Short mmCIF file of C-alpha atoms in Angstrom, two decimals:
data_model
loop_
_atom_site.label_atom_id
_atom_site.label_comp_id
_atom_site.label_asym_id
_atom_site.label_seq_id
_atom_site.Cartn_x
_atom_site.Cartn_y
_atom_site.Cartn_z
CA ALA A 1 -5.93 7.50 -0.10
CA GLY A 2 -9.19 6.92 1.74
CA GLY A 3 -11.69 4.12 1.64
CA THR A 4 -12.28 0.91 3.57
CA PRO A 5 -8.96 -0.02 5.18
CA ALA A 6 -7.37 -3.46 5.31
CA VAL A 7 -5.19 -4.66 8.17
CA GLY A 8 -2.40 -7.19 7.90
CA TYR A 9 0.08 -9.04 10.10
CA ASP A 10 3.50 -10.20 8.91
CA PHE A 11 5.52 -12.77 10.82
CA PHE A 12 9.08 -11.57 10.20
CA GLN A 13 11.18 -13.58 12.66
CA GLY A 14 10.38 -16.67 14.63
CA PRO A 15 12.11 -18.13 17.67
CA MET A 16 15.63 -19.53 17.30
CA VAL A 17 16.44 -23.25 17.49
CA PRO A 18 19.70 -25.17 17.01
CA SER A 19 20.35 -26.10 13.37
CA ALA A 20 23.81 -27.06 12.13
CA GLY A 21 24.92 -25.13 9.04
CA ASP A 22 22.28 -22.41 9.41
CA THR A 23 22.38 -18.84 10.66
CA ALA A 24 19.60 -17.20 12.64
CA ILE A 25 18.95 -13.57 13.53
CA MET A 26 18.36 -12.77 17.19
CA TYR A 27 18.47 -9.30 18.72
CA GLY A 28 19.89 -7.98 15.45
CA GLU A 29 22.90 -10.32 15.50
CA ASN A 30 23.76 -13.37 13.38
CA GLN A 31 23.65 -16.60 15.38
CA ILE A 32 25.70 -19.35 13.69
CA GLY A 33 24.41 -22.91 14.10
CA TYR A 34 20.80 -21.83 14.60
CA LYS A 35 17.74 -21.08 12.49
CA ASN A 36 14.63 -19.00 12.96
CA LEU A 37 11.42 -20.97 12.88
CA SER A 38 8.75 -19.82 10.46
CA MET A 39 5.02 -19.98 11.07
CA SER A 40 3.86 -23.55 11.59
CA SER A 41 0.15 -22.80 11.23
CA PHE A 42 -2.38 -20.03 10.76
CA SER A 43 -5.82 -20.86 12.03
CA LYS A 44 -9.08 -19.19 13.00
CA TYR A 45 -11.96 -19.49 15.37
CA ILE A 46 -15.22 -17.59 15.26
CA ASN A 47 -17.98 -16.35 17.53
CA THR A 48 -20.59 -18.89 16.48
CA ASP A 49 -22.12 -22.23 17.47
CA ASP A 50 -20.09 -24.06 14.79
CA PRO A 51 -18.83 -27.28 16.48
CA ASN A 52 -15.43 -27.11 14.75
CA TRP A 53 -14.58 -23.43 14.79
CA SER A 54 -16.34 -21.75 17.74
CA ASP A 55 -14.34 -20.33 20.64
CA PRO A 56 -12.22 -22.97 22.40
CA ASN A 57 -13.49 -24.21 25.75
CA ASP A 58 -10.35 -25.69 27.29
CA ALA A 59 -6.56 -25.97 26.92
CA ASP A 60 -6.78 -29.06 24.68
CA GLU A 61 -8.98 -27.22 22.16
CA VAL A 62 -6.67 -24.19 22.23
CA TYR A 63 -3.64 -26.41 21.63
CA ASN A 64 -5.38 -28.16 18.73
CA LEU A 65 -6.13 -24.81 17.10
CA MET A 66 -2.52 -23.72 17.67
CA GLN A 67 -1.41 -26.78 15.70
CA GLY A 68 -3.61 -25.78 12.76
CA LEU A 69 -6.20 -28.45 13.53
CA LYS A 70 -9.90 -28.29 14.30
CA LYS A 71 -10.90 -27.91 17.94
CA ASP A 72 -11.38 -31.68 18.27
CA GLY A 73 -7.88 -32.39 16.90
CA SER A 74 -8.94 -33.56 13.45
CA PRO A 75 -7.25 -32.07 10.36
CA ALA A 76 -8.53 -28.85 8.81
CA THR A 77 -9.53 -29.01 5.15
CA ASN A 78 -9.30 -26.51 2.32
CA SER A 79 -12.92 -26.50 1.13
CA GLU A 80 -11.89 -25.58 -2.43
CA THR A 81 -9.36 -28.38 -2.96
CA GLY A 82 -10.26 -30.97 -0.30
CA ASP A 83 -6.61 -30.99 0.86
CA THR A 84 -5.72 -30.97 4.55
CA THR A 85 -3.89 -27.84 5.62
CA LYS A 86 -2.54 -25.98 8.63
CA PHE A 87 -2.74 -22.60 6.91
CA PHE A 88 -6.09 -20.94 6.38
CA TYR A 89 -6.93 -18.90 3.31
CA PRO A 90 -3.59 -18.68 1.52
CA ASP A 91 -5.20 -17.53 -1.74
CA ASP A 92 -5.64 -14.01 -3.08
CA PRO A 93 -9.04 -12.70 -1.90
CA SER A 94 -9.08 -10.24 -4.81
CA LEU A 95 -9.55 -13.24 -7.13
CA ASN A 96 -12.39 -14.78 -5.13
CA THR A 97 -15.74 -14.95 -6.92
CA GLY A 98 -17.47 -17.56 -4.77
CA VAL A 99 -17.59 -21.22 -3.84
CA GLY A 100 -16.02 -23.46 -6.49
CA ASP A 101 -13.73 -20.86 -8.06
CA GLY A 102 -10.54 -22.51 -6.76
CA ILE A 103 -9.80 -19.56 -4.46
CA TRP A 104 -10.23 -20.49 -0.80
CA ALA A 105 -11.70 -17.57 1.14
CA ASP A 106 -13.34 -17.26 4.54
CA SER A 107 -16.67 -16.47 2.87
CA ASP A 108 -16.59 -19.93 1.23
CA ASP A 109 -16.97 -21.53 4.67
CA HIS A 110 -18.82 -19.09 6.91
CA ALA A 111 -21.01 -16.01 6.79
CA SER A 112 -19.36 -12.74 7.74
CA GLY A 113 -18.94 -12.17 11.45
CA ASP A 114 -16.58 -12.03 14.39
CA ARG A 115 -13.17 -13.54 13.59
CA ARG A 116 -10.14 -14.39 15.69
CA PHE A 117 -6.95 -15.94 14.38
CA LEU A 118 -3.78 -17.60 15.60
CA MET A 119 -0.30 -17.17 14.08
CA ASN A 120 1.68 -20.09 15.46
CA THR A 121 5.27 -21.31 15.43
CA GLY A 122 7.02 -24.29 16.91
CA PRO A 123 7.86 -26.63 18.33
CA PHE A 124 10.70 -25.25 20.43
CA THR A 125 11.76 -25.64 24.05
CA MET A 126 12.55 -22.87 26.51
CA ALA A 127 14.22 -23.56 29.81
CA ALA A 128 13.58 -21.33 32.81
CA GLY A 129 15.46 -18.06 32.32
CA ASP A 130 15.82 -18.46 28.55
CA SER A 131 14.69 -15.72 26.21
CA GLN A 132 13.55 -15.60 22.60
CA GLU A 133 12.82 -12.77 20.19
CA VAL A 134 9.84 -12.88 17.84
CA VAL A 135 9.31 -10.05 15.36
CA PHE A 136 6.04 -9.31 13.59
CA ALA A 137 4.39 -6.27 12.11
CA ILE A 138 0.85 -4.96 12.11
CA PHE A 139 -0.02 -2.44 9.42
CA HIS A 140 -2.99 -1.11 7.50
CA ALA A 141 -3.66 0.36 4.09
CA ALA A 142 -6.64 2.11 2.53
CA ALA A 143 -7.13 2.47 -1.21
CA GLY A 144 -10.82 2.68 -2.04
CA GLY A 145 -12.88 -0.47 -1.61
CA PRO A 146 -11.99 -3.43 0.61
CA LEU A 147 -10.27 -5.51 -2.09
CA GLN A 148 -8.35 -2.51 -3.43
CA SER A 149 -7.11 -1.93 0.11
CA VAL A 150 -5.99 -5.57 0.33
CA ASP A 151 -4.02 -5.13 -2.91
CA TYR A 152 -2.42 -1.98 -1.54
CA LEU A 153 -1.73 -3.77 1.74
CA LYS A 154 0.36 -6.31 -0.18
CA GLU A 155 2.53 -3.48 -1.50
CA VAL A 156 2.92 -2.05 2.02
CA ASP A 157 3.83 -5.52 3.27
CA ALA A 158 6.46 -5.99 0.55
CA LEU A 159 8.14 -2.73 1.60
CA ALA A 160 7.98 -3.68 5.28
CA GLN A 161 9.46 -7.10 4.50
CA LEU A 162 12.28 -5.50 2.53
CA ALA A 163 13.05 -3.15 5.42
CA PHE A 164 13.21 -6.11 7.81
CA ASP A 165 15.30 -8.23 5.43
CA ILE A 166 17.99 -5.52 5.29
CA GLN A 167 17.76 -5.09 9.07
CA PHE A 168 16.34 -1.58 8.66
CA ALA A 169 19.55 -0.30 7.03
CA LEU A 170 17.52 2.43 5.34
CA PRO A 171 18.73 5.84 4.20
CA GLU A 172 18.66 8.45 6.91
CA SER A 173 15.69 10.76 6.96
CA PRO A 174 16.38 14.30 5.81
CA PRO A 175 17.02 16.76 8.63
CA ALA A 176 13.95 18.47 10.01
CA PRO A 177 13.70 22.09 8.86
CA VAL A 178 13.95 24.89 11.35
CA VAL A 179 10.63 26.72 11.17
CA GLU A 180 9.99 30.24 12.42
CA ALA A 181 6.45 31.52 12.88
CA THR A 182 5.38 35.15 12.74
CA THR A 183 1.84 35.90 13.88
CA LEU A 184 -0.07 38.82 12.41
CA ILE A 185 -3.74 39.81 12.49
CA ASP A 186 -5.65 36.95 10.74
CA GLU A 187 -2.39 35.61 9.33
CA ILE A 188 0.54 33.38 10.26
CA ILE A 189 3.78 33.50 8.28
CA LEU A 190 5.91 30.37 8.43
CA THR A 191 9.49 30.68 7.29
CA TRP A 192 11.88 27.78 6.74
CA ASP A 193 14.96 27.38 4.61
CA ASN A 194 14.62 31.00 3.45
CA ALA A 195 11.25 30.27 1.86
CA ALA A 196 8.00 31.78 3.09
CA GLU A 197 4.42 30.64 2.82
CA ASP A 198 1.39 32.58 4.04
CA TYR A 199 -1.45 30.79 5.82
CA THR A 200 -4.74 32.37 6.80
CA ALA A 201 -5.45 31.89 10.48
CA ILE A 202 -8.54 29.93 11.50
CA ASP A 203 -10.73 31.95 13.86
#
């Protein structure tokens, strides 16, 4: 389907930390006595003069944003509920009708424009020479208008999440057919699996 596409990111697997009684996944193997961290915050900054949300100027401001705080280190607030939060815009944008509707959307706080975001996890410690595996997906979907594409994106995400949850133990793809092509004047005949289709050549 065509239309205005939507893009999404899914944080499938975070870094592994010790955790008695838990089991983590790392490099496709179960790791007993560990757990995978989930996202600890999702925050944004924007290309504007806004004192709280403009591009960070130094390491302290970057680290504050990574913790789900404002640049100055103060808590971020859901403008619809007044609650402090480390996760921006968790509501369904398809239900958003404007400020005061109970659905927190980016448009409630700022005019449309350049956006950047941070998907964060932690805390965890890595010694020199250690390694970690983080798995995330980036995908897009198009199904008409912007909000219809977001709805379709959720379906795509659910399928991607299922594939990850079963460690990609999906049915094998069918074998590729063996195709033979015969070229004639203004015509190409493709034959596969004993079936033939005629296609008019493009001059």
